[in-house]
Tab-separated table of C-alpha atoms in Angstrom:
chain	number	residue	atom	x	y	z
A	1	MET	CA	-63.322	-105.111	49.915
A	2	MET	CA	-63.327	-101.302	49.946
A	3	GLU	CA	-60.589	-101.255	52.564
A	4	THR	CA	-58.440	-103.476	50.338
A	5	ILE	CA	-58.970	-101.155	47.357
A	6	LEU	CA	-58.032	-98.116	49.452
A	7	ASN	CA	-54.879	-99.863	50.666
A	8	ILE	CA	-53.894	-100.658	47.084
A	9	ILE	CA	-54.534	-97.062	45.987
A	10	THR	CA	-52.532	-95.681	48.905
A	11	THR	CA	-49.648	-98.038	48.150
A	12	VAL	CA	-49.565	-97.099	44.460
A	13	CYS	CA	-49.727	-93.378	45.269
A	14	GLY	CA	-46.947	-93.895	47.820
A	15	LYS	CA	-44.713	-95.379	45.122
A	16	ILE	CA	-45.468	-92.458	42.820
A	17	GLN	CA	-44.649	-90.038	45.640
A	18	VAL	CA	-41.189	-91.580	45.943
A	19	VAL	CA	-40.582	-90.946	42.227
A	20	SER	CA	-42.113	-87.464	42.489
A	21	ASP	CA	-39.838	-86.533	45.400
A	22	LEU	CA	-36.867	-87.790	43.409
A	23	PHE	CA	-37.744	-85.457	40.519
A	24	TRP	CA	-38.356	-82.502	42.858
A	25	ASP	CA	-35.441	-83.062	45.266
A	26	PHE	CA	-32.632	-84.270	42.987
A	27	PRO	CA	-29.746	-83.783	43.685
A	28	THR	CA	-30.384	-82.338	47.159
A	29	ASN	CA	-31.094	-85.898	48.302
A	30	PHE	CA	-27.357	-86.624	47.925
A	31	GLU	CA	-25.358	-85.647	50.994
A	32	TRP	CA	-22.331	-84.396	49.038
A	33	TYR	CA	-24.533	-81.911	47.151
A	34	ALA	CA	-26.676	-80.933	50.130
A	35	ASN	CA	-23.504	-79.956	52.038
A	36	ILE	CA	-22.491	-77.375	49.407
A	37	PRO	CA	-23.098	-73.915	50.953
A	38	ILE	CA	-26.205	-72.158	49.561
A	39	LEU	CA	-26.252	-74.170	46.292
A	40	GLY	CA	-27.036	-77.334	48.262
A	41	ASN	CA	-30.491	-75.943	49.028
A	42	PHE	CA	-31.432	-75.676	45.353
A	43	SER	CA	-32.717	-78.769	43.576
A	44	LEU	CA	-32.449	-79.174	39.805
A	45	ALA	CA	-36.195	-78.474	39.539
A	46	ILE	CA	-35.839	-75.130	41.324
A	47	ILE	CA	-32.759	-74.168	39.312
A	48	LEU	CA	-34.578	-75.070	36.102
A	49	LEU	CA	-37.824	-73.265	36.922
A	50	ILE	CA	-36.577	-70.092	38.611
A	51	GLY	CA	-33.373	-70.052	36.574
A	52	SER	CA	-35.320	-70.133	33.314
A	53	GLY	CA	-37.560	-67.324	34.527
A	54	ILE	CA	-34.516	-65.212	35.397
A	55	TYR	CA	-32.897	-65.970	32.022
A	56	PHE	CA	-36.024	-65.096	30.033
A	57	SER	CA	-36.587	-61.959	32.127
A	58	ILE	CA	-33.078	-60.690	31.382
A	59	ARG	CA	-33.171	-61.591	27.667
A	60	LEU	CA	-36.595	-59.931	27.271
A	61	LYS	CA	-35.578	-56.923	29.406
A	62	PHE	CA	-38.181	-57.726	32.056
A	63	ILE	CA	-41.040	-57.574	29.614
A	64	GLN	CA	-43.426	-58.771	32.352
A	65	VAL	CA	-42.988	-55.328	33.956
A	66	ARG	CA	-42.590	-53.147	30.867
A	67	LYS	CA	-45.608	-54.558	29.042
A	68	PHE	CA	-47.878	-55.200	32.023
A	69	LYS	CA	-50.038	-52.201	31.123
A	70	ARG	CA	-50.142	-53.355	27.501
A	71	GLY	CA	-51.523	-56.727	28.619
A	72	ILE	CA	-54.364	-54.980	30.448
A	73	GLU	CA	-55.134	-52.899	27.343
A	74	VAL	CA	-55.332	-56.078	25.249
A	75	LEU	CA	-57.849	-57.514	27.696
A	76	LYS	CA	-59.942	-54.347	27.627
A	77	THR	CA	-60.106	-54.105	23.822
A	78	SER	CA	-60.116	-57.805	22.895
A	79	LYS	CA	-62.302	-59.069	20.040
A	80	ALA	CA	-62.338	-62.236	17.948
A	81	LYS	CA	-63.253	-63.120	14.363
A	82	THR	CA	-61.987	-66.696	14.664
A	83	GLY	CA	-61.705	-68.759	17.810
A	84	ILE	CA	-62.054	-66.850	21.063
A	85	SER	CA	-60.966	-63.379	22.172
A	86	PRO	CA	-57.805	-62.745	24.269
A	87	LEU	CA	-60.098	-61.969	27.214
A	88	ALA	CA	-61.992	-65.259	26.822
A	89	SER	CA	-58.641	-67.049	26.527
A	90	PHE	CA	-57.501	-65.292	29.706
A	91	PHE	CA	-60.604	-66.475	31.564
A	92	LEU	CA	-60.152	-70.000	30.211
A	93	SER	CA	-56.519	-70.195	31.284
A	94	THR	CA	-57.416	-68.614	34.626
A	95	ALA	CA	-60.037	-71.323	35.076
A	96	MET	CA	-57.196	-73.845	34.883
A	97	ARG	CA	-54.691	-71.786	36.884
A	98	VAL	CA	-56.932	-70.634	39.694
A	99	GLY	CA	-57.806	-73.962	41.234
A	100	PRO	CA	-57.906	-75.606	44.652
A	101	GLY	CA	-54.116	-75.224	44.715
A	102	ASN	CA	-54.629	-71.522	45.399
A	103	ILE	CA	-56.078	-72.530	48.757
A	104	LEU	CA	-54.672	-75.998	49.456
A	105	GLY	CA	-51.257	-75.338	47.926
A	106	VAL	CA	-50.601	-72.125	49.842
A	107	THR	CA	-51.955	-73.592	53.076
A	108	GLY	CA	-49.780	-76.671	52.616
A	109	ALA	CA	-46.700	-74.587	51.787
A	110	VAL	CA	-47.091	-72.405	54.885
A	111	SER	CA	-47.924	-75.310	57.218
A	112	VAL	CA	-44.807	-77.208	56.074
A	113	GLY	CA	-42.322	-74.480	55.175
A	114	GLY	CA	-43.563	-71.639	57.371
A	115	PRO	CA	-44.692	-68.108	56.393
A	116	GLY	CA	-41.441	-67.584	54.465
A	117	ALA	CA	-42.616	-70.020	51.789
A	118	LEU	CA	-44.929	-67.256	50.535
A	119	LEU	CA	-41.949	-65.031	49.670
A	120	TRP	CA	-40.513	-67.781	47.479
A	121	MET	CA	-43.892	-68.130	45.803
A	122	TRP	CA	-43.776	-64.423	44.981
A	123	ILE	CA	-40.249	-64.640	43.599
A	124	SER	CA	-40.990	-67.719	41.498
A	125	ALA	CA	-44.172	-66.064	40.195
A	126	PHE	CA	-42.398	-62.820	39.258
A	127	PHE	CA	-39.872	-64.637	37.106
A	128	GLY	CA	-42.542	-67.139	36.077
A	129	MET	CA	-44.398	-64.282	34.386
A	130	SER	CA	-41.621	-64.085	31.789
A	131	THR	CA	-41.701	-67.875	31.333
A	132	ALA	CA	-45.464	-67.669	30.776
A	133	PHE	CA	-44.852	-64.917	28.215
A	134	VAL	CA	-42.417	-67.138	26.300
A	135	GLU	CA	-44.576	-70.282	26.239
A	136	SER	CA	-47.766	-68.378	25.385
A	137	THR	CA	-46.086	-66.402	22.603
A	138	LEU	CA	-44.673	-69.662	21.210
A	139	SER	CA	-48.128	-71.241	21.274
A	140	GLN	CA	-49.494	-68.269	19.326
A	141	ILE	CA	-46.689	-68.311	16.751
A	142	PHE	CA	-47.241	-71.982	15.925
A	143	LYS	CA	-51.014	-72.247	16.389
A	144	GLU	CA	-53.147	-73.869	13.703
A	145	ARG	CA	-56.663	-73.253	12.456
A	146	LYS	CA	-59.286	-75.964	12.807
A	147	ASP	CA	-62.683	-74.991	11.339
A	148	ASP	CA	-63.699	-71.813	13.190
A	149	GLU	CA	-61.262	-72.282	16.093
A	150	TYR	CA	-57.543	-72.016	16.722
A	151	VAL	CA	-55.689	-74.910	18.318
A	152	GLY	CA	-52.128	-75.117	19.535
A	153	GLY	CA	-49.938	-75.455	22.583
A	154	MET	CA	-46.946	-77.464	23.752
A	155	ALA	CA	-47.604	-80.462	21.477
A	156	PHE	CA	-47.945	-78.170	18.452
A	157	TYR	CA	-44.877	-75.976	18.949
A	158	GLY	CA	-42.904	-78.990	20.194
A	159	ARG	CA	-43.483	-80.728	16.876
A	160	ARG	CA	-42.530	-77.669	14.820
A	161	LEU	CA	-39.405	-76.998	16.877
A	162	ILE	CA	-38.060	-80.543	16.617
A	163	LYS	CA	-37.800	-81.085	12.874
A	164	ASN	CA	-41.588	-81.023	12.441
A	165	SER	CA	-41.626	-84.549	13.838
A	166	ALA	CA	-45.078	-86.117	14.049
A	167	ILE	CA	-43.746	-88.509	16.694
A	168	VAL	CA	-42.765	-85.586	18.933
A	169	GLY	CA	-46.267	-84.133	18.589
A	170	VAL	CA	-47.823	-87.464	19.521
A	171	VAL	CA	-45.518	-87.985	22.531
A	172	LEU	CA	-46.151	-84.481	23.892
A	173	SER	CA	-49.906	-84.850	23.367
A	174	LEU	CA	-49.773	-88.140	25.229
A	175	MET	CA	-47.784	-86.471	28.023
A	176	TYR	CA	-50.537	-83.877	28.469
A	177	ILE	CA	-53.219	-86.562	28.566
A	178	ILE	CA	-51.224	-88.416	31.251
A	179	TYR	CA	-50.758	-85.128	33.124
A	180	ALA	CA	-54.522	-84.508	33.076
A	181	LEU	CA	-55.291	-88.064	34.186
A	182	LEU	CA	-52.959	-87.650	37.172
A	183	CYS	CA	-54.587	-84.324	38.103
A	184	PHE	CA	-58.238	-85.360	37.598
A	185	PRO	CA	-58.576	-87.387	40.846
A	186	ALA	CA	-57.685	-84.458	43.112
A	187	GLN	CA	-60.007	-82.080	41.242
A	188	GLY	CA	-62.886	-84.582	41.349
A	189	PHE	CA	-62.249	-85.098	45.060
A	190	ASN	CA	-62.218	-81.338	45.712
A	191	THR	CA	-65.368	-80.625	43.700
A	192	VAL	CA	-67.600	-83.142	45.471
A	193	SER	CA	-66.004	-82.367	48.869
A	194	ALA	CA	-66.857	-78.691	48.454
A	195	MET	CA	-70.466	-79.550	47.618
A	196	GLY	CA	-70.673	-81.688	50.749
A	197	GLN	CA	-69.100	-78.929	52.825
A	198	ILE	CA	-71.643	-76.399	51.538
A	199	ALA	CA	-74.511	-78.801	52.345
A	200	SER	CA	-73.171	-79.254	55.879
A	201	ILE	CA	-73.014	-75.495	56.431
A	202	VAL	CA	-76.531	-74.919	55.083
A	203	SER	CA	-78.013	-77.803	57.105
A	204	GLY	CA	-76.163	-76.792	60.253
A	205	GLN	CA	-74.810	-80.290	60.882
A	206	GLU	CA	-71.754	-82.258	59.791
A	207	LEU	CA	-72.876	-84.633	57.046
A	208	PRO	CA	-70.974	-87.913	56.575
A	209	THR	CA	-69.261	-88.342	53.200
A	210	THR	CA	-71.581	-91.271	52.478
A	211	HIS	CA	-74.641	-88.993	52.768
A	212	ALA	CA	-76.980	-88.757	49.758
A	213	VAL	CA	-75.834	-85.157	49.176
A	214	TYR	CA	-72.397	-86.407	48.131
A	215	TRP	CA	-73.890	-88.915	45.697
A	216	ILE	CA	-76.172	-86.226	44.234
A	217	GLY	CA	-73.139	-83.989	43.856
A	218	PHE	CA	-71.330	-86.868	42.171
A	219	VAL	CA	-74.048	-87.156	39.515
A	220	ILE	CA	-74.331	-83.382	38.995
A	221	VAL	CA	-70.583	-82.968	38.454
A	222	ILE	CA	-70.393	-85.784	35.911
A	223	ILE	CA	-73.412	-84.537	33.924
A	224	ALA	CA	-72.178	-80.925	33.968
A	225	THR	CA	-68.628	-81.881	33.005
A	226	ILE	CA	-69.731	-84.051	30.095
A	227	SER	CA	-72.292	-81.571	28.749
A	228	VAL	CA	-69.882	-78.645	28.800
A	229	SER	CA	-66.475	-80.141	28.026
A	230	PHE	CA	-67.576	-82.085	24.940
A	231	GLY	CA	-68.774	-78.873	23.319
A	232	GLY	CA	-65.317	-77.634	22.343
A	233	THR	CA	-63.230	-74.626	23.372
A	234	LYS	CA	-65.900	-72.038	22.522
A	235	LYS	CA	-68.545	-73.700	24.678
A	236	ILE	CA	-66.177	-74.053	27.614
A	237	SER	CA	-65.052	-70.443	27.266
A	238	LYS	CA	-68.687	-69.317	27.502
A	239	VAL	CA	-68.948	-71.082	30.870
A	240	THR	CA	-65.588	-69.862	32.175
A	241	ASP	CA	-66.422	-66.297	31.032
A	242	VAL	CA	-69.172	-66.413	33.664
A	243	LEU	CA	-67.671	-68.578	36.415
A	244	VAL	CA	-64.135	-67.155	36.564
A	245	PRO	CA	-65.099	-63.526	37.317
A	246	ILE	CA	-67.667	-64.700	39.877
A	247	MET	CA	-65.327	-66.998	41.784
A	248	ALA	CA	-62.426	-64.529	41.645
A	249	ILE	CA	-64.482	-61.547	42.828
A	250	VAL	CA	-66.250	-63.483	45.602
A	251	TYR	CA	-62.990	-64.935	46.903
A	252	VAL	CA	-61.072	-61.655	46.750
A	253	LEU	CA	-63.837	-59.660	48.485
A	254	THR	CA	-64.267	-62.301	51.203
A	255	VAL	CA	-60.581	-62.353	52.083
A	256	VAL	CA	-60.167	-58.572	51.804
A	257	ILE	CA	-62.949	-58.161	54.372
A	258	LEU	CA	-61.116	-60.570	56.708
A	259	ILE	CA	-57.905	-58.592	56.250
A	260	VAL	CA	-59.612	-55.258	56.944
A	261	ILE	CA	-61.234	-56.633	60.104
A	262	ASN	CA	-57.823	-57.821	61.300
A	263	PHE	CA	-55.729	-54.949	59.929
A	264	THR	CA	-53.646	-54.791	63.141
A	265	ARG	CA	-52.068	-58.138	62.169
A	266	ILE	CA	-50.862	-56.920	58.765
A	267	PRO	CA	-47.406	-55.703	59.991
A	268	TRP	CA	-46.789	-59.085	61.642
A	269	PHE	CA	-47.740	-60.819	58.398
A	270	PHE	CA	-44.981	-59.081	56.425
A	271	TYR	CA	-42.520	-59.494	59.290
A	272	ALA	CA	-43.158	-63.262	59.388
A	273	VAL	CA	-42.952	-63.689	55.596
A	274	PHE	CA	-39.641	-61.854	55.155
A	275	THR	CA	-37.836	-63.017	58.301
A	276	GLU	CA	-38.811	-66.670	57.976
A	277	ALA	CA	-38.050	-67.024	54.270
A	278	PHE	CA	-34.437	-67.845	55.141
A	279	LYS	CA	-34.839	-69.388	58.574
A	280	PRO	CA	-38.302	-70.716	59.473
A	281	GLU	CA	-39.345	-71.363	63.049
A	282	ALA	CA	-38.345	-74.711	64.542
A	283	VAL	CA	-41.969	-75.860	64.398
A	284	PHE	CA	-41.674	-75.725	60.584
A	285	GLY	CA	-38.374	-77.573	60.478
A	286	GLY	CA	-36.147	-74.501	60.734
A	287	ALA	CA	-34.485	-75.138	57.351
A	288	PHE	CA	-34.148	-72.604	54.543
A	289	GLY	CA	-34.427	-75.360	51.936
A	290	ILE	CA	-37.862	-76.421	53.190
A	291	ALA	CA	-39.360	-72.940	52.813
A	292	LEU	CA	-37.724	-72.552	49.403
A	293	MET	CA	-38.894	-75.917	48.054
A	294	GLN	CA	-42.441	-75.506	49.340
A	295	GLY	CA	-42.754	-72.006	47.901
A	296	VAL	CA	-41.549	-72.977	44.424
A	297	LYS	CA	-43.360	-76.319	44.298
A	298	ARG	CA	-46.727	-74.906	45.357
A	299	GLY	CA	-46.208	-71.790	43.246
A	300	LEU	CA	-45.737	-73.963	40.153
A	301	MET	CA	-48.776	-76.073	40.996
A	302	SER	CA	-50.805	-72.896	41.260
A	303	ASN	CA	-49.658	-70.591	38.427
A	304	GLU	CA	-48.410	-73.344	36.055
A	305	ALA	CA	-45.682	-71.114	34.573
A	306	GLY	CA	-43.295	-73.285	32.598
A	307	GLN	CA	-45.475	-76.377	32.565
A	308	GLY	CA	-46.904	-75.746	29.116
A	309	THR	CA	-50.382	-76.536	30.420
A	310	ILE	CA	-51.836	-73.084	29.731
A	311	THR	CA	-50.435	-72.925	26.218
A	312	MET	CA	-53.554	-74.471	24.695
A	313	PRO	CA	-55.970	-71.784	25.928
A	314	ALA	CA	-53.317	-69.219	24.953
A	315	ALA	CA	-53.216	-70.613	21.398
A	316	ALA	CA	-57.014	-70.521	21.087
A	317	SER	CA	-56.999	-66.711	21.207
A	318	ASP	CA	-57.507	-64.560	18.116
A	319	ALA	CA	-54.731	-62.169	19.133
A	320	LYS	CA	-53.506	-59.363	16.877
A	321	HIS	CA	-49.884	-60.325	17.585
A	322	PRO	CA	-48.381	-63.399	19.299
A	323	CYS	CA	-46.800	-61.211	21.978
A	324	ASP	CA	-50.187	-59.716	22.874
A	325	GLN	CA	-51.230	-63.079	24.261
A	326	GLY	CA	-47.841	-63.464	25.939
A	327	CYS	CA	-48.482	-60.241	27.871
A	328	VAL	CA	-51.982	-61.425	28.782
A	329	GLN	CA	-50.750	-64.767	30.136
A	330	ALA	CA	-48.041	-63.024	32.176
A	331	ILE	CA	-50.860	-61.104	33.868
A	332	GLY	CA	-52.527	-64.467	34.505
A	333	VAL	CA	-49.538	-65.576	36.612
A	334	PHE	CA	-49.664	-62.259	38.486
A	335	LEU	CA	-53.372	-62.648	39.234
A	336	ASP	CA	-52.988	-66.249	40.308
A	337	THR	CA	-50.004	-65.965	42.640
A	338	ILE	CA	-49.315	-62.342	43.527
A	339	VAL	CA	-53.024	-61.646	44.113
A	340	ILE	CA	-55.050	-64.778	44.912
A	341	CYS	CA	-52.336	-66.911	46.518
A	342	THR	CA	-51.247	-63.918	48.581
A	343	LEU	CA	-54.790	-63.461	49.855
A	344	THR	CA	-54.809	-67.110	50.949
A	345	GLY	CA	-51.438	-66.519	52.603
A	346	PHE	CA	-52.892	-63.549	54.494
A	347	VAL	CA	-55.591	-65.763	55.995
A	348	VAL	CA	-53.286	-68.623	57.009
A	349	ILE	CA	-50.432	-66.461	58.296
A	350	MET	CA	-52.557	-63.782	59.952
A	351	GLY	CA	-54.597	-66.557	61.558
A	352	ARG	CA	-51.298	-67.928	63.046
A	353	VAL	CA	-53.148	-70.817	64.648
A	354	TRP	CA	-49.831	-72.626	65.255
A	355	LEU	CA	-49.056	-70.031	67.946
A	356	THR	CA	-52.293	-70.743	69.846
A	357	ASP	CA	-53.288	-73.587	72.172
A	358	ALA	CA	-54.872	-75.273	69.156
A	359	GLY	CA	-51.541	-75.266	67.293
A	360	GLU	CA	-50.752	-78.962	67.704
A	361	ALA	CA	-54.222	-80.009	66.570
A	362	TRP	CA	-54.005	-77.573	63.630
A	363	PHE	CA	-50.957	-79.322	62.200
A	364	GLU	CA	-52.876	-82.617	62.224
A	365	LEU	CA	-55.736	-81.225	60.107
A	366	GLY	CA	-56.045	-81.603	56.331
A	367	LYS	CA	-55.198	-78.597	54.139
A	368	LEU	CA	-58.744	-77.264	53.679
A	369	PRO	CA	-59.674	-77.694	57.381
A	370	LYS	CA	-56.408	-75.878	58.227
A	371	TYR	CA	-57.431	-72.986	56.030
A	372	LEU	CA	-60.969	-72.845	57.405
A	373	ALA	CA	-59.591	-72.991	60.964
A	374	SER	CA	-57.330	-70.037	60.138
A	375	ALA	CA	-60.294	-68.112	58.739
A	376	ALA	CA	-62.274	-68.930	61.893
A	377	GLU	CA	-59.427	-67.521	63.993
A	378	LEU	CA	-59.906	-64.214	62.170
A	379	THR	CA	-63.676	-64.213	62.851
A	380	PRO	CA	-63.881	-65.780	66.327
A	381	GLY	CA	-67.307	-66.434	67.785
A	382	THR	CA	-69.199	-64.515	65.108
A	383	ALA	CA	-72.010	-65.477	62.761
A	384	PHE	CA	-69.870	-63.953	60.025
A	385	ASN	CA	-67.604	-66.998	60.264
A	386	VAL	CA	-70.432	-69.173	58.902
A	387	VAL	CA	-70.836	-66.838	55.927
A	388	VAL	CA	-67.080	-66.788	55.308
A	389	THR	CA	-66.850	-70.587	55.427
A	390	LEU	CA	-69.777	-70.892	53.023
A	391	LEU	CA	-68.270	-68.439	50.504
A	392	ILE	CA	-64.825	-70.033	50.696
A	393	SER	CA	-66.311	-73.484	50.163
A	394	LEU	CA	-68.281	-72.188	47.177
A	395	CYS	CA	-65.168	-70.673	45.596
A	396	PHE	CA	-63.192	-73.823	46.357
A	397	GLY	CA	-65.755	-75.942	44.523
A	398	LEU	CA	-65.821	-73.575	41.523
A	399	PHE	CA	-62.005	-73.558	41.431
A	400	ALA	CA	-61.996	-77.359	41.167
A	401	PHE	CA	-64.854	-77.572	38.663
A	402	THR	CA	-63.372	-75.055	36.206
A	403	CYS	CA	-60.085	-76.985	36.361
A	404	LEU	CA	-61.974	-80.143	35.403
A	405	LEU	CA	-63.479	-78.404	32.385
A	406	GLY	CA	-60.102	-77.191	31.191
A	407	PHE	CA	-58.403	-80.552	31.606
A	408	MET	CA	-61.227	-82.347	29.785
A	409	SER	CA	-61.262	-79.938	26.859
A	410	PHE	CA	-57.539	-79.880	26.258
A	411	SER	CA	-57.152	-83.616	26.747
A	412	GLU	CA	-59.520	-83.967	23.812
A	413	ILE	CA	-57.503	-81.502	21.713
A	414	CYS	CA	-54.364	-83.550	22.421
A	415	ALA	CA	-56.216	-86.766	21.626
A	416	ASN	CA	-57.178	-85.290	18.246
A	417	ARG	CA	-53.520	-84.485	17.699
A	418	ILE	CA	-52.718	-88.176	18.114
A	419	SER	CA	-55.611	-89.605	16.094
A	420	ARG	CA	-58.850	-88.356	14.550
A	421	SER	CA	-60.445	-91.784	15.088
A	422	LYS	CA	-63.805	-91.402	16.871
A	423	VAL	CA	-63.142	-94.644	18.729
A	424	PHE	CA	-59.848	-93.302	20.117
A	425	ILE	CA	-61.371	-89.926	21.076
A	426	ASN	CA	-64.257	-91.655	22.869
A	427	VAL	CA	-61.816	-93.936	24.712
A	428	ILE	CA	-59.975	-90.862	26.038
A	429	ARG	CA	-63.276	-89.225	27.006
A	430	ILE	CA	-64.442	-92.323	28.872
A	431	LEU	CA	-61.061	-92.707	30.556
A	432	ASP	CA	-61.209	-89.069	31.730
A	433	ILE	CA	-64.698	-89.583	33.183
A	434	ILE	CA	-63.653	-92.799	34.941
A	435	VAL	CA	-60.672	-91.085	36.591
A	436	ILE	CA	-62.833	-88.115	37.666
A	437	CYS	CA	-65.328	-90.576	39.159
A	438	PHE	CA	-62.484	-92.289	40.986
A	439	GLY	CA	-61.442	-88.960	42.521
A	440	MET	CA	-64.971	-88.200	43.709
A	441	LEU	CA	-65.412	-91.717	45.084
A	442	THR	CA	-62.259	-91.381	47.166
A	443	SER	CA	-63.933	-88.425	48.875
A	444	ILE	CA	-67.184	-90.308	49.384
A	445	VAL	CA	-65.465	-93.336	50.966
A	446	GLY	CA	-63.524	-91.024	53.286
A	447	MET	CA	-60.045	-91.375	51.801
A	448	ASP	CA	-57.520	-88.615	52.547
A	449	LEU	CA	-56.612	-86.212	49.729
A	450	GLY	CA	-52.884	-86.466	50.458
A	451	ALA	CA	-52.269	-89.444	48.182
A	452	LEU	CA	-54.080	-87.758	45.282
A	453	TRP	CA	-52.092	-84.569	45.844
A	454	ASP	CA	-48.899	-86.590	45.329
A	455	LEU	CA	-50.162	-87.576	41.872
A	456	SER	CA	-50.594	-83.898	40.950
A	457	ASP	CA	-47.114	-83.040	42.270
A	458	PHE	CA	-45.613	-85.729	40.063
A	459	ALA	CA	-47.644	-84.621	37.037
A	460	ASN	CA	-46.542	-80.987	37.455
A	461	ILE	CA	-42.813	-81.623	37.512
A	462	LEU	CA	-42.992	-84.311	34.822
A	463	ILE	CA	-44.612	-82.045	32.261
A	464	ALA	CA	-42.403	-79.096	33.245
A	465	TYR	CA	-39.334	-81.178	32.387
A	466	CYS	CA	-40.901	-81.820	28.970
A	467	ASN	CA	-41.775	-78.171	28.308
A	468	ILE	CA	-38.818	-76.106	29.581
A	469	PRO	CA	-36.285	-77.472	27.030
A	470	LEU	CA	-38.729	-76.595	24.228
A	471	LEU	CA	-38.863	-72.990	25.450
A	472	TYR	CA	-35.096	-72.679	25.069
A	473	ILE	CA	-35.197	-74.231	21.603
A	474	GLY	CA	-37.977	-71.883	20.495
A	475	PHE	CA	-36.767	-68.768	22.298
A	476	LYS	CA	-35.087	-67.371	19.160
A	477	TYR	CA	-38.531	-67.110	17.543
A	478	VAL	CA	-40.003	-65.469	20.639
A	479	LYS	CA	-37.143	-62.948	20.665
A	480	LYS	CA	-37.727	-62.069	16.993
A	481	ALA	CA	-41.445	-61.695	17.683
A	482	GLN	CA	-40.714	-59.470	20.687
A	483	ILE	CA	-38.400	-57.192	18.678
A	484	HIS	CA	-41.069	-56.843	15.970
A	485	TYR	CA	-43.745	-56.267	18.624
A	486	GLU	CA	-41.871	-53.423	20.283
A	487	LYS	CA	-41.072	-51.655	17.020
A	488	GLU	CA	-44.802	-50.998	16.595
A	489	ASP	CA	-44.209	-49.966	12.971
A	490	GLY	CA	-47.640	-51.126	11.808
A	491	THR	CA	-46.370	-54.106	9.806
A	492	SER	CA	-48.220	-57.402	10.218
A	493	PHE	CA	-46.677	-60.410	11.930
A	494	THR	CA	-45.802	-62.966	9.229
A	495	SER	CA	-43.384	-65.782	8.470
A	496	GLU	CA	-40.780	-63.193	7.445
A	497	VAL	CA	-40.622	-61.830	10.993
A	498	VAL	CA	-39.600	-65.118	12.612
A	499	GLY	CA	-37.942	-66.833	9.656
A	500	ILE	CA	-40.111	-69.926	9.737
A	501	ASP	CA	-43.404	-70.810	8.087
A	502	VAL	CA	-46.408	-69.661	10.157
A	503	LYS	CA	-49.350	-70.201	7.812
A	504	VAL	CA	-52.049	-68.881	10.154
A	505	TRP	CA	-50.338	-65.507	10.537
A	506	ASP	CA	-49.658	-65.177	6.811
A	507	GLU	CA	-53.375	-65.701	6.164
A	508	LYS	CA	-54.332	-63.169	8.853
A	509	ALA	CA	-52.040	-60.580	7.251
A	510	LYS	CA	-53.913	-60.916	3.952
A	511	GLN	CA	-57.341	-60.325	5.511
C-alpha cells in the first residue's frame, strides 16, 4: 500500500517537474533559440529576474550600494509603536530566506553546474538586492493597519496597483497560499530529517527513518508549529528574534573555522568559481548555460528576491519611511546569498570531493549527504568532524523550522485577505498542517527529497511570474518615494509624496 502511494506521489511530482522545467527553461528548450549565440543560454526566467534587477539598479542609481550603510543604521536604531520593529521584520524575513536552500540549493547548484554556478548566484543576488528594495518599499507604501499590527505584501499592493480590484487581491492571496503548500512538504521533510540526523550523531549509530526518534520529532514539530504560528506576526517574530541570530551565528562560525583550517585551498576556490562560470568541467556537463541556470535558480530559491514572498514581513515593520525597510530587505539578500550561501559554497568547492577517488559515489549522494561529505573532507579523520556535522545538522533543522513558521503565518494573513470566515481560516490552517505532515512522513518512509524539491522549484518561478509585473507597474511610486527619501528634508512621507492614497502613512504623519 505504502509503495503504491509513493509511486503515485513520485508520478505526480514528475509531472509537475515537467511543467516547472518548462517555466524555467523556456525558450531555451527550442533548438532555434538555443542556437542563438550567447542569448540562447538565457531563458525567459533568467532574463526576467536578472534583467529586472539590472533595470531597477540603474533606475535607482544602485541604491543597494549607496544606502547599504543606511540599512544597517535602521537595524541598529529600530523601534516600533505599532506592529514590529524593522529589526524584528528583518529577522522574520531572514527566517524565511535563510532556509535549507542555503545548504541544499548551493550544494545542488555546484554538483550540477560546477563551482561557476556560485558566481552566477552572486551576480543574481547583487542585482536582486535592488529588486528586494523595490518590492519591500512597495509593501510598505501600501501596507494596512489591522488592530495593533501592520499587514501587507504582494496581495495588498497588487490590488491597489490594478484598479483596487478585490479579485486581484484574492487571486494573489490564493497564489501565495498555493506557493506555501508546494513548499511545505520539503520544509517538513528537512525538519524531521535534521532531528533524526542529530539523534544518529548523538547515539553514535545510524538510526533508520522509521525509528521512534523520527516519530517523536514529527509530533514535536507539529505541536511547536501550531502553538507558535497561530499566535500572529508578533508571536512569530518573538521566536525568530531568538532563533535567527542563533542559527546564523552558529552556522557562520562553524564554516569560518573550516575555512581557516583549510586556508591553503582558498586561492583554488576563487580560481574554480571564476574560471568555471563560463565553461564548467566536463564532469558537470561542460555547458555555460547549465552553470548559469543553476546559479540563478538556486539563488532565487534562497534569497527570494523578486518572488514577493518576503513582502509580508517587510510590510509588518513600523518603519519611519517606506524606503528604510527597502534598504533593510536589500541587506537581507546580501546576508542570505553573498554571506551564507557563499560559506556553503566554500565547503562544497573547497572539499572538491569530485576530484577524489570518492568522486563517483559523491555524485550519487543526496544534497545534504553531499554537503556533509564535503565538510568531512575538510576535517578528515578528526573528532572535530563529528562536532561539525552535529552543528550543521542543528542549523539545517532550524533553517527548515523557521521557514515553516513564516509560511504558516503568512498563509493565514493571505487567507484573511480572501475571507474573514473562521471556517475558511481553519480550513487553510488544517490544510497547511496536513501538507507539513505529508512532508515529514515522506522522510519517515524513506522517500527521496528530490520530488519535493521539484515542487518548490515550480512554486518559486510561478509566484515570481506573478510578482515581477507588479513591480514594474508600481515602480513609479517607489521612484517617488526614493526621491523623497534621499532629499532628507524632514518632511513626513504622505499621500502627497507618491500621488496616491496611503492612509496608514497619512495617519503616522499626524502622530
